[in-house]
mmCIF file of C-alpha atoms in Angstrom:
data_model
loop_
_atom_site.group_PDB
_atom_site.id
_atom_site.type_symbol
_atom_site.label_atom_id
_atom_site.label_comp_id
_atom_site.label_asym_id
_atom_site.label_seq_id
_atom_site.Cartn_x
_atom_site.Cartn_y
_atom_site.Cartn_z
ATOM 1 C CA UNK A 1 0.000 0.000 0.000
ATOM 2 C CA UNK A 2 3.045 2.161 0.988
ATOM 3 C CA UNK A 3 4.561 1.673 -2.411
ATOM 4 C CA UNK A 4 1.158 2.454 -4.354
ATOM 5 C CA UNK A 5 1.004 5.950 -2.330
ATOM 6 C CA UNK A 6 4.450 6.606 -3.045
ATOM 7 C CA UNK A 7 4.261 6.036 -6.758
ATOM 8 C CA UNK A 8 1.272 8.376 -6.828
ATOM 9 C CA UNK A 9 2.619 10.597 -4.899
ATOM 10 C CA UNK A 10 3.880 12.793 -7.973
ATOM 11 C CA UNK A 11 0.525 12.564 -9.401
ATOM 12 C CA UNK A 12 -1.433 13.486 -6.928
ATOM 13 C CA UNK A 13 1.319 16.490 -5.970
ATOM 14 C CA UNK A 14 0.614 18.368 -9.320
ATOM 15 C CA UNK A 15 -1.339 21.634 -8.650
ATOM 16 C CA UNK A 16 -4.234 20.612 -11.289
ATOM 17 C CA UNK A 17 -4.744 16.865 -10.100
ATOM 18 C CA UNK A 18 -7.495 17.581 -7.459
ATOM 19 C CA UNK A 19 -9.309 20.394 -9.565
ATOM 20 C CA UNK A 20 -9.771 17.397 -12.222
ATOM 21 C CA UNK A 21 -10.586 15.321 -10.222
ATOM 22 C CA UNK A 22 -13.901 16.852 -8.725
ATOM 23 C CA UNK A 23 -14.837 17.588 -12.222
ATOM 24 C CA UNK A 24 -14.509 14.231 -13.463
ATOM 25 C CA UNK A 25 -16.465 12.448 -9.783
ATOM 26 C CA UNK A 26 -19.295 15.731 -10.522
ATOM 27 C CA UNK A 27 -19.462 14.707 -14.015
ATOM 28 C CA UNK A 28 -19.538 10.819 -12.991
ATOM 29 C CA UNK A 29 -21.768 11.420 -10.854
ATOM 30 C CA UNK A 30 -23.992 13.282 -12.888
ATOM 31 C CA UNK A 31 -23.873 10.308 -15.847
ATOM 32 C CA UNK A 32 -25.163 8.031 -12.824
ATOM 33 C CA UNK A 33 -28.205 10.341 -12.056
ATOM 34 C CA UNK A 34 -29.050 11.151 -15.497
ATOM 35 C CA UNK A 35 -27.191 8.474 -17.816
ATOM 36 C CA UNK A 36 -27.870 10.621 -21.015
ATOM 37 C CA UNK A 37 -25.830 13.636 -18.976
ATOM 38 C CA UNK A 38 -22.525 13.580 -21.417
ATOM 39 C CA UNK A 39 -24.302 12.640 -24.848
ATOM 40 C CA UNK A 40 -23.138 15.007 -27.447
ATOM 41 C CA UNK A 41 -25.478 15.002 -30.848
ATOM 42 C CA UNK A 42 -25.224 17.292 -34.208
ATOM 43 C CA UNK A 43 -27.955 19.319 -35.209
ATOM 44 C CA UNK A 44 -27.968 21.614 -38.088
ATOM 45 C CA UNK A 45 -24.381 20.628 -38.568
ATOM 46 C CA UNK A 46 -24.044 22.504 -34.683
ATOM 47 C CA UNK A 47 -23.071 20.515 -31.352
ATOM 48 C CA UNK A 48 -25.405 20.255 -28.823
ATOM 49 C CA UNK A 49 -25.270 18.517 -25.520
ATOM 50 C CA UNK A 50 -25.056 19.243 -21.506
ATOM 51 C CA UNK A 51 -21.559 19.601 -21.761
ATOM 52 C CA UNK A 52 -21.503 22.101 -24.531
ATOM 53 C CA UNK A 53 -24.161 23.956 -22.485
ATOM 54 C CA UNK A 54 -21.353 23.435 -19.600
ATOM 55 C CA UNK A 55 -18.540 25.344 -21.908
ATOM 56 C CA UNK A 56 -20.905 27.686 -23.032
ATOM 57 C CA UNK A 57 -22.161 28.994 -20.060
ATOM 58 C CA UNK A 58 -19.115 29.212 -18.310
ATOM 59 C CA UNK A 59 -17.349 30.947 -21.258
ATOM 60 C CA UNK A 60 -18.151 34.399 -19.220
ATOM 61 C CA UNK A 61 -16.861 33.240 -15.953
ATOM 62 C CA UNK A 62 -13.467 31.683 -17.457
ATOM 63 C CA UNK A 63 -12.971 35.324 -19.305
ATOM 64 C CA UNK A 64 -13.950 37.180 -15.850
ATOM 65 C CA UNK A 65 -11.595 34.487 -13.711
ATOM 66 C CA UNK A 66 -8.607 35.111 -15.916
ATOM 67 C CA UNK A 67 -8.160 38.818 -15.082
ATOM 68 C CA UNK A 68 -9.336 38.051 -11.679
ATOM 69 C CA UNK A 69 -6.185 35.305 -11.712
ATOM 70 C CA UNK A 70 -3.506 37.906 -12.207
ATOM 71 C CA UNK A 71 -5.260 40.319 -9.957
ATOM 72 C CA UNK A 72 -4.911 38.070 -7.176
ATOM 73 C CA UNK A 73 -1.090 36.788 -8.329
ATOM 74 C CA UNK A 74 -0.383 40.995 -7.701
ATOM 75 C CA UNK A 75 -1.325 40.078 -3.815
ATOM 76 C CA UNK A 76 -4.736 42.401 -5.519
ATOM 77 C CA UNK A 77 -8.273 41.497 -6.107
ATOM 78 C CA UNK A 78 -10.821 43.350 -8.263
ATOM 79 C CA UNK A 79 -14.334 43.101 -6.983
ATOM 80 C CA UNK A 80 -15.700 45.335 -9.165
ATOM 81 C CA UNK A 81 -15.945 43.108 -12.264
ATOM 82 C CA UNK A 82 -19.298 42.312 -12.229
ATOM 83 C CA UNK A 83 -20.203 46.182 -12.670
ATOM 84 C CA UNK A 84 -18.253 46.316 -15.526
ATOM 85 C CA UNK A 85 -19.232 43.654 -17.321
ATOM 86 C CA UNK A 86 -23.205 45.675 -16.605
ATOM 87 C CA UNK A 87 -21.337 49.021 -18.265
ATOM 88 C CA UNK A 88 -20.032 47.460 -21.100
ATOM 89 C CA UNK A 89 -23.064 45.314 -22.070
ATOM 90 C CA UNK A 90 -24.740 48.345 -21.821
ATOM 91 C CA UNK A 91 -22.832 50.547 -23.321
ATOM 92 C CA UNK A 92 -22.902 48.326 -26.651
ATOM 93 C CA UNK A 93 -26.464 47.763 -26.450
ATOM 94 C CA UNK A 94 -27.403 51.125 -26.278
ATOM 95 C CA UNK A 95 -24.794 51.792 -29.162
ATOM 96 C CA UNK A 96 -26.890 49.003 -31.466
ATOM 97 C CA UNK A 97 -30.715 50.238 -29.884
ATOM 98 C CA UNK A 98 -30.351 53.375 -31.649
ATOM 99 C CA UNK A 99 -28.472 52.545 -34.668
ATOM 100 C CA UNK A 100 -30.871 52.493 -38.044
ATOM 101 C CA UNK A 101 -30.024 49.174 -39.060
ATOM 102 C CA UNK A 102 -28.598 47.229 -36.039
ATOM 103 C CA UNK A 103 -27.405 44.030 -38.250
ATOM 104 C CA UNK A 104 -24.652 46.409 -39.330
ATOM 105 C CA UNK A 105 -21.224 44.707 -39.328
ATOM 106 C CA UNK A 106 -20.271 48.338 -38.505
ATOM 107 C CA UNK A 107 -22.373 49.348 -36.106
ATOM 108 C CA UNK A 108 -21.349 46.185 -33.869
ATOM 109 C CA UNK A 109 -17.546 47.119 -34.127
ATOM 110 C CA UNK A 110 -18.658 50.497 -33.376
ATOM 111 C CA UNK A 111 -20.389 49.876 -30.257
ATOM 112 C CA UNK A 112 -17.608 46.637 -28.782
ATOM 113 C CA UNK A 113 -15.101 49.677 -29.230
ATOM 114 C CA UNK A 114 -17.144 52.120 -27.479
ATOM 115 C CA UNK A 115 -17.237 49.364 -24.477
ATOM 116 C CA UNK A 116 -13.975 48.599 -24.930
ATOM 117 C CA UNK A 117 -12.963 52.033 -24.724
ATOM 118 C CA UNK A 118 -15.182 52.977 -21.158
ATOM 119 C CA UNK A 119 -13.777 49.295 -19.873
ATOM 120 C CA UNK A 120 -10.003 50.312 -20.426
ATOM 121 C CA UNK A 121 -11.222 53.361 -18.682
ATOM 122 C CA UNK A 122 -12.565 52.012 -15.668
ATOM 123 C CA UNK A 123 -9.605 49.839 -15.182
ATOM 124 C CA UNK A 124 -7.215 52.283 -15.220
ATOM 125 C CA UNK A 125 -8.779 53.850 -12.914
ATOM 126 C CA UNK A 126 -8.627 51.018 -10.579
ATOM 127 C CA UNK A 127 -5.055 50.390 -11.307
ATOM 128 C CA UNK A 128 -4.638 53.873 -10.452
ATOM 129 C CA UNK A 129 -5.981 53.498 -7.069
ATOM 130 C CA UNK A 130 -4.377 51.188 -6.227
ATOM 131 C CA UNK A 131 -0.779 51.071 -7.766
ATOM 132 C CA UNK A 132 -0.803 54.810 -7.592
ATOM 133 C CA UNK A 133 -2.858 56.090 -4.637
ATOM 134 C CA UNK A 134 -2.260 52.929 -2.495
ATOM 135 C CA UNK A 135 -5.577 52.416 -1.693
ATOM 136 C CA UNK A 136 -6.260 49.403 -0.836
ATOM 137 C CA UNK A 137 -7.271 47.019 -3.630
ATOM 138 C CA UNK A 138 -10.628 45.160 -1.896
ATOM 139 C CA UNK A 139 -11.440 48.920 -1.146
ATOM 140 C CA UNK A 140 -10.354 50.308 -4.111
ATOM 141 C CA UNK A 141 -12.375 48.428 -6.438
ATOM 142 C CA UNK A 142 -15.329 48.421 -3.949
ATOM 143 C CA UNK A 143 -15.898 51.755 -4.984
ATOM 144 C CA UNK A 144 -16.582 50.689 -8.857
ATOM 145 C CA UNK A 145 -18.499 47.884 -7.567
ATOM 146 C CA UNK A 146 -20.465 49.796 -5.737
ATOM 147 C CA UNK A 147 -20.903 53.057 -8.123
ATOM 148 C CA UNK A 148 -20.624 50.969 -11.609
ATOM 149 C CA UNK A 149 -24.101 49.557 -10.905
ATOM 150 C CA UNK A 150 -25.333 53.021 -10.571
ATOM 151 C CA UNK A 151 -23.102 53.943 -14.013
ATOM 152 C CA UNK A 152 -25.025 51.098 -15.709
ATOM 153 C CA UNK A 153 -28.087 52.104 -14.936
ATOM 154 C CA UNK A 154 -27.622 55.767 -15.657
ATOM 155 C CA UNK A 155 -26.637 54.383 -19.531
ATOM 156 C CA UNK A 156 -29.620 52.492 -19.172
ATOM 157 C CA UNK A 157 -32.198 55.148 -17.680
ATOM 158 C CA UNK A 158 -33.153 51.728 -15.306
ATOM 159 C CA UNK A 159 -34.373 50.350 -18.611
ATOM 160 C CA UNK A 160 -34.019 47.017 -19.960
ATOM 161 C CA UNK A 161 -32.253 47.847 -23.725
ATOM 162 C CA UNK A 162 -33.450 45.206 -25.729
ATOM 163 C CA UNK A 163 -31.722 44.690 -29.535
ATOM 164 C CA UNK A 164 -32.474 42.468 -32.547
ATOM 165 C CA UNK A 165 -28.559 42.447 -33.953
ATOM 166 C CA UNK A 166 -27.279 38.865 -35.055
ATOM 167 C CA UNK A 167 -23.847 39.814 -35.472
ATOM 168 C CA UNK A 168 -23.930 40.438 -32.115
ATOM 169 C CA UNK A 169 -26.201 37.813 -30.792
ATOM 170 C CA UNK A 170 -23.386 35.167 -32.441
ATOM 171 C CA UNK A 171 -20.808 36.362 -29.610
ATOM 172 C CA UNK A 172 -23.105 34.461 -27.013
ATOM 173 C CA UNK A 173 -25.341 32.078 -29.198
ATOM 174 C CA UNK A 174 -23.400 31.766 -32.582
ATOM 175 C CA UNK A 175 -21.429 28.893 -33.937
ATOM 176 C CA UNK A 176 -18.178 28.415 -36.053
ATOM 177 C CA UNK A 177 -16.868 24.994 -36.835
ATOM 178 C CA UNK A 178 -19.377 23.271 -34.784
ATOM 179 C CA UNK A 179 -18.708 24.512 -31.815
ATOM 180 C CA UNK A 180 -20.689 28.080 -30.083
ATOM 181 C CA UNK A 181 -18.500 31.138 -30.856
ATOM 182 C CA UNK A 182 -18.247 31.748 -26.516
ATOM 183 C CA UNK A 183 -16.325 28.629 -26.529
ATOM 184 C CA UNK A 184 -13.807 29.559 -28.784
ATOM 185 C CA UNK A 185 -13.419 32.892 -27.456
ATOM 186 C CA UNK A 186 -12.814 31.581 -24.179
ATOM 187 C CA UNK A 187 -10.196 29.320 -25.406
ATOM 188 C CA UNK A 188 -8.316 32.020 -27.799
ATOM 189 C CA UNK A 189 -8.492 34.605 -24.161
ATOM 190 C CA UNK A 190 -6.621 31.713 -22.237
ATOM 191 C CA UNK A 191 -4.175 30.760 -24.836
ATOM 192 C CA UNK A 192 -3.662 34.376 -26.002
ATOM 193 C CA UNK A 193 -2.904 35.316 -21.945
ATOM 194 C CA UNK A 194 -1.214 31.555 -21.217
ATOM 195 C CA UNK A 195 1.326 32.835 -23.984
ATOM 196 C CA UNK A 196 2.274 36.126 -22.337
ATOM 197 C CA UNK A 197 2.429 34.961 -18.651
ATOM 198 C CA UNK A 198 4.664 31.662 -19.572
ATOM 199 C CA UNK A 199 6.042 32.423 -23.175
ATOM 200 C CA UNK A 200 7.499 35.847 -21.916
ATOM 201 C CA UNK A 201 9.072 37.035 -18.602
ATOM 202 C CA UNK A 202 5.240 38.878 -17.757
ATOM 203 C CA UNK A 203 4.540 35.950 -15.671
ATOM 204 C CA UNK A 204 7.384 35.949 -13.783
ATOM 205 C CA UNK A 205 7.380 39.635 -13.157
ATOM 206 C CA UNK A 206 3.901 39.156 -11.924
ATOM 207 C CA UNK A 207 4.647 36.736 -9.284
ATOM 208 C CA UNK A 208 7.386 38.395 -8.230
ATOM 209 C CA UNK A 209 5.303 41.247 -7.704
ATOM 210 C CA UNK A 210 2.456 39.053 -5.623
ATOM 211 C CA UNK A 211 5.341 37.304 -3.775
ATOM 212 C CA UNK A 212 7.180 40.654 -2.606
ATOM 213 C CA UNK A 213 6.517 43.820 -4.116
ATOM 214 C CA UNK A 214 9.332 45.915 -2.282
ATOM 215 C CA UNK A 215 11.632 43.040 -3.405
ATOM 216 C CA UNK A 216 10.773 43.420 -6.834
ATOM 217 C CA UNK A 217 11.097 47.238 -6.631
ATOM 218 C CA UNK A 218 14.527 46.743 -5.165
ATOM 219 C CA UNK A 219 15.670 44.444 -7.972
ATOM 220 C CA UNK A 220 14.531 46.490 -10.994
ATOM 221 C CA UNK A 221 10.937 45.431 -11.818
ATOM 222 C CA UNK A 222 8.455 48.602 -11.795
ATOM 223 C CA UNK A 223 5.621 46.898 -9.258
ATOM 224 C CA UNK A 224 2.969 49.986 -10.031
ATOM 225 C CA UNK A 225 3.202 49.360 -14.005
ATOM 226 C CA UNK A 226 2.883 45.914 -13.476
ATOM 227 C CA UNK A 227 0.106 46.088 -10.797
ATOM 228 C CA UNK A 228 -2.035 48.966 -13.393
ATOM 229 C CA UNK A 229 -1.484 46.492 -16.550
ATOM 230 C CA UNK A 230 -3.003 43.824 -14.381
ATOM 231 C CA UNK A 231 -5.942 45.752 -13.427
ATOM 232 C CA UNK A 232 -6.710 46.940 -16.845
ATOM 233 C CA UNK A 233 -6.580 43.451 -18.489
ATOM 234 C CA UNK A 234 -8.824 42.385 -15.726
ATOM 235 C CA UNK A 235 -11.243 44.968 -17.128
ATOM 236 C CA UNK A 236 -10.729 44.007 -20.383
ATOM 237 C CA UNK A 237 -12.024 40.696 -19.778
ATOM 238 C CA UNK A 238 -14.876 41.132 -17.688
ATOM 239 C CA UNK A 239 -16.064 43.659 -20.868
ATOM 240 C CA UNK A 240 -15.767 41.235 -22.819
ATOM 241 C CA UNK A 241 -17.784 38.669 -20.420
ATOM 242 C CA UNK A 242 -20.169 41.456 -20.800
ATOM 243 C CA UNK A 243 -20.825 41.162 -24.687
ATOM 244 C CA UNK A 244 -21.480 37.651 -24.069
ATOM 245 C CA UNK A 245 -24.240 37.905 -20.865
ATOM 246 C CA UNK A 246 -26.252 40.772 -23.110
ATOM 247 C CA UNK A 247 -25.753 38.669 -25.967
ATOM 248 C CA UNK A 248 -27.327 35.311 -24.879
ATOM 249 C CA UNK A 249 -30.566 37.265 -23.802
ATOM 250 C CA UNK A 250 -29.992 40.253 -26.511
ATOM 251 C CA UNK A 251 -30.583 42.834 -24.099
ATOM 252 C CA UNK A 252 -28.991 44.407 -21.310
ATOM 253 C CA UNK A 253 -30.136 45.359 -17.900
ATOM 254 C CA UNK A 254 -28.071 47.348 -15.473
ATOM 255 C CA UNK A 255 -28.842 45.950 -12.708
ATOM 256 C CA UNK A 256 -29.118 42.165 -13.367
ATOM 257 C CA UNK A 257 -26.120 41.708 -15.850
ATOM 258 C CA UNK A 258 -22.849 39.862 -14.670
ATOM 259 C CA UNK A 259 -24.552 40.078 -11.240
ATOM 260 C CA UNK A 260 -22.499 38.392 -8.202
ATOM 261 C CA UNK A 261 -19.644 37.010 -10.920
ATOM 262 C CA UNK A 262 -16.865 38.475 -8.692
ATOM 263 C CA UNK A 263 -17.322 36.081 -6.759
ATOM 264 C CA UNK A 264 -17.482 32.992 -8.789
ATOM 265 C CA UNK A 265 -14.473 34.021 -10.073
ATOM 266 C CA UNK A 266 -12.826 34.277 -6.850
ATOM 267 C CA UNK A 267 -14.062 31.011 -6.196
ATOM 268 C CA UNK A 268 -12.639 29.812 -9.272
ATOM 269 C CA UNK A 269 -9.215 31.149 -9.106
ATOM 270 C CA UNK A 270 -8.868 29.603 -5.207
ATOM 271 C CA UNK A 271 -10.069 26.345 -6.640
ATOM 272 C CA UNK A 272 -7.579 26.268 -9.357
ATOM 273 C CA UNK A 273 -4.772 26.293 -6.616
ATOM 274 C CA UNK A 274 -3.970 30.372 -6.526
ATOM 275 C CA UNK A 275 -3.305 31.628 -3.380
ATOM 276 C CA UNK A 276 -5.199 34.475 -2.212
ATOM 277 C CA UNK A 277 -1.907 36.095 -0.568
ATOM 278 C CA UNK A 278 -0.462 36.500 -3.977
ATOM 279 C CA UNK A 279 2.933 35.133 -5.995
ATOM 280 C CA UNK A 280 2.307 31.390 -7.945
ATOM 281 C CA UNK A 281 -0.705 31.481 -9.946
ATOM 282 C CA UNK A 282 -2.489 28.670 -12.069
ATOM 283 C CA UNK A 283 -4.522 29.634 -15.512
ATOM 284 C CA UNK A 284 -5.056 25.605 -15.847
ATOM 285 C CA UNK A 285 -6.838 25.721 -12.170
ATOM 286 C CA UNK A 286 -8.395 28.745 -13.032
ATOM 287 C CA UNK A 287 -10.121 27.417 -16.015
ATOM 288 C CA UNK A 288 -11.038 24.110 -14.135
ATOM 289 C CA UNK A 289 -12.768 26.137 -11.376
ATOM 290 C CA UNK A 290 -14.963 27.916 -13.718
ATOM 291 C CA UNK A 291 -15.889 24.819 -15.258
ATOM 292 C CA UNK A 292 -16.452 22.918 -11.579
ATOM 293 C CA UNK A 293 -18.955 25.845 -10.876
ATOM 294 C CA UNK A 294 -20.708 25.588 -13.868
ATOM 295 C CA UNK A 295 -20.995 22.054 -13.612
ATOM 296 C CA UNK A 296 -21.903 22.202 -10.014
ATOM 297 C CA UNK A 297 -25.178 25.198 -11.231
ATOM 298 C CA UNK A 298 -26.058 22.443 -13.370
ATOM 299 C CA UNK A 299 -26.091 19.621 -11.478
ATOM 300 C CA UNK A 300 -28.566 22.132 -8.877
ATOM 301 C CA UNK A 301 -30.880 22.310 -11.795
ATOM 302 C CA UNK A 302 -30.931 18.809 -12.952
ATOM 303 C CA UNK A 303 -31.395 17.465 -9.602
ATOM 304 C CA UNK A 304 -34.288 19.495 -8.979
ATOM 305 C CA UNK A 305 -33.097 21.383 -6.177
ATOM 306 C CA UNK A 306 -35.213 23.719 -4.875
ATOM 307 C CA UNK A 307 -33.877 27.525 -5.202
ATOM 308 C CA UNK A 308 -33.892 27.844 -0.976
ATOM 309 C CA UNK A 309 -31.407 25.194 -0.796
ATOM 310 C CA UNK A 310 -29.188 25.647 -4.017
ATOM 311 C CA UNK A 311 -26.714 28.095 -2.604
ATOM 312 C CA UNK A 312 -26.597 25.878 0.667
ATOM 313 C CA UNK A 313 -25.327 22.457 -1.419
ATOM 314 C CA UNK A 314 -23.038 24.501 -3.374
ATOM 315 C CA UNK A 315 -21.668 26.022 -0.436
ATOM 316 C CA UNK A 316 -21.418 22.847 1.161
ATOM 317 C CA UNK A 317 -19.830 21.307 -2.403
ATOM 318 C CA UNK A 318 -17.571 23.880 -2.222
ATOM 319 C CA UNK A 319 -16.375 23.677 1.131
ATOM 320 C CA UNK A 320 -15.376 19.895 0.225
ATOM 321 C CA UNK A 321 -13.675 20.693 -2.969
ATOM 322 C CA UNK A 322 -11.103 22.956 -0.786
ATOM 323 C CA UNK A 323 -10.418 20.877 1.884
ATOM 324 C CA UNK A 324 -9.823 18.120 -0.286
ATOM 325 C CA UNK A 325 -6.655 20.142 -2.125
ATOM 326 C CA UNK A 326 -5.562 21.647 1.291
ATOM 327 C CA UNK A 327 -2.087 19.839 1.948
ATOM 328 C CA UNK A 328 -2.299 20.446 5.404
ATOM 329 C CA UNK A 329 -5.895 18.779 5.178
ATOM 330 C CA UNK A 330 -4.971 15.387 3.730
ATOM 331 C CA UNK A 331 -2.134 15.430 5.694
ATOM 332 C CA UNK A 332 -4.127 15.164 8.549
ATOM 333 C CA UNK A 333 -6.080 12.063 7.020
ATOM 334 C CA UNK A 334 -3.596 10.370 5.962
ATOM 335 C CA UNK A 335 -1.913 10.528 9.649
ATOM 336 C CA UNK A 336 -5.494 9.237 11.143
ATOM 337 C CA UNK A 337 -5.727 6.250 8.440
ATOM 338 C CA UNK A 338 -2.130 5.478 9.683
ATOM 339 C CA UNK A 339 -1.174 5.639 5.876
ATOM 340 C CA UNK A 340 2.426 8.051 6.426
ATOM 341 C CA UNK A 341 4.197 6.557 9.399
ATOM 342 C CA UNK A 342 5.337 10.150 11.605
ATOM 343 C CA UNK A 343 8.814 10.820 12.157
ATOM 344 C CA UNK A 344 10.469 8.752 14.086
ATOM 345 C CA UNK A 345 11.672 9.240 17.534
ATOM 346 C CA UNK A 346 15.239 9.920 18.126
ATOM 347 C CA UNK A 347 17.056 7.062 19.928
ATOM 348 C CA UNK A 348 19.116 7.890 22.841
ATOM 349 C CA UNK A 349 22.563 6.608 22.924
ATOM 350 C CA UNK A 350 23.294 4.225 25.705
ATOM 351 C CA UNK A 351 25.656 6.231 27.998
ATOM 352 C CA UNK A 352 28.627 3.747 28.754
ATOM 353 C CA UNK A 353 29.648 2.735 32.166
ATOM 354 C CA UNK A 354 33.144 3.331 32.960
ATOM 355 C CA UNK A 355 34.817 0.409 34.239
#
């Protein structure tokens, strides 16, 4: 048995092993309830299936969690995501609302660069706050949490903007090869920001920064530049989580839009092995996360579980999932199973007796 553990010792050591391994027993366990759960069918010469649902629907988190993942490798965190992702849907629905013909090519770029534009805004001025200022970043972005929703809903006039564009109805509900166009953009966002934090010396710097920032200072790095870029990519992507929550319902409501998402993507960045305290961060966990808590909303709805208790089992589901990958938490069970031996006691040497 000794031998078994110790062979998968390396295995079960890696940062992403435990991540993947509640998604696969959630999944599993899933297939058991409903045995038609992972069946995958073509329609239309499109994919459709629970787990492309799964991908789908978590294409927003994944794009929110990223930014929030180098956030929270600065030692940072950026709670005001959710109201962004409200601004910029609503920013680019109003754009298309009052446009003469809103199936414009055109009139779409227009109004994604108008969102764009207010997101990069917003985020610098977080970064400003807090790399510049030295606010503190939970309080910080607090402030755009707090006052975005009331931004949104002042582009909105409390109004629910409703639109009729399909070019930009395909960035939540279109298709290319097969697959829904979320997916995809999802994917290119994490290989696109995989490829500057490990291809290039960015993701380094970054943990650096997270691990010590006076150090860095000290050793050449510029911590504030580094700490604004991260906040403004972190805007970035929750904009662009934005044009894909007003884009599955083709309308955008300032209140209601990217509502409570902070927080799922906190959740899915500590899943996915990052430590809240900053330095080593995991884009692999990250992603994993935001598809554990996707799977997990689905598995509420397809069990049937009422809406008073839904929060409760995923807290509870939760809860599990992070003990489980606490070291210092299996640790611990493995020394009551009597599975690792403790250190041994030192011997005493025998004290000779002079003749």
């Amino acid at each position: 048995m000794t031998a078994v553990a110790d062979r998968l010792r390396p295995l079960t050591g890696h940062r992403l092993f435990w991540p993947a391994l509640v998604l696969v027993v959630m999944l599993a366990a899933n297939t058991v309830y409903r045995p038609g759960f992972l069946a995958v069918e073509v329609k239309n010469g499109h994919l459709y299936g629970t787990p492309i649902d799964i991908l789908r629907l978590s294409a927003p988190l994944i794009l929110v969690a990223l930014g929030m993942t180098l956030v929270i490798a600065t030692g940072g965190i950026d709670l005001s995501v959710g109201s962004l992702c409200a601004i910029s849907g609503a920013i680019a629905c109003l754009h298309i609302s009052g446009a003469a013909d809103q199936n414009s090519p055109a009139t779409v770029a227009t109004a994604l660069a108008l969102a764009f534009g207010a997101a990069l805004v917003l985020g610098a001025w977080n970064g400003i706050l807090v790399a510049v200022i030295g606010i503190q970043p939970i309080i910080a972005t607090l402030i755009l949490m707090v006052a975005g929703r009331g931004i949104a809903q002042l582009v909105t006039e409390g109004q629910i903007i409703t639109i009729n564009s399909g070019p930009y109805r395909a960035i939540g509900l279109g298709h290319f090869l097969t697959l829904p166009l979320a997916i995809l953009i999802a994917l290119a966002a994490a290989l696109l920001v995989a490829a500057f934090t490990r291809r290039t010396a960015l993701g380094l710097i970054v943990e650096s920064v997270g691990g010590n920032a006076e150090a860095s200072r000290l050793a050449g790095i510029r911590s504030r530049r580094i700490v604004f870029l991260v906040y403004v990519i972190s805007a970035v992507c929750a904009a662009l989580a934005g044009f894909m929550v007003t884009a599955n319902v083709s309308s955008a409501d300032g209140n209601a839009a990217g509502l409570w998402i902070e927080l799922d993507a906190i959740l899915a960045v500590v899943i996915g092995g990052t430590s809240l305290a900053g330095g080593r961060f995991s884009l692999g966990g990250t992603v994993l996360g935001a598809l554990i808590i996707q799977t997990l909303t689905t598995t509420v709805y397809a069990m049937n579980i009422s809406p008073q208790t839904s929060l409760l089992f995923k807290a509870v589901v939760v809860i599990a999932v992070c003990l489980v990958q606490a070291p210092a938490f299996r640790a611990r069970l493995r020394r009551r199973r009597g599975t690792e031996p403790g250190p041994a006691a030192p011997q005493r040497e025998k004290e000779q007796v002079p003749a």
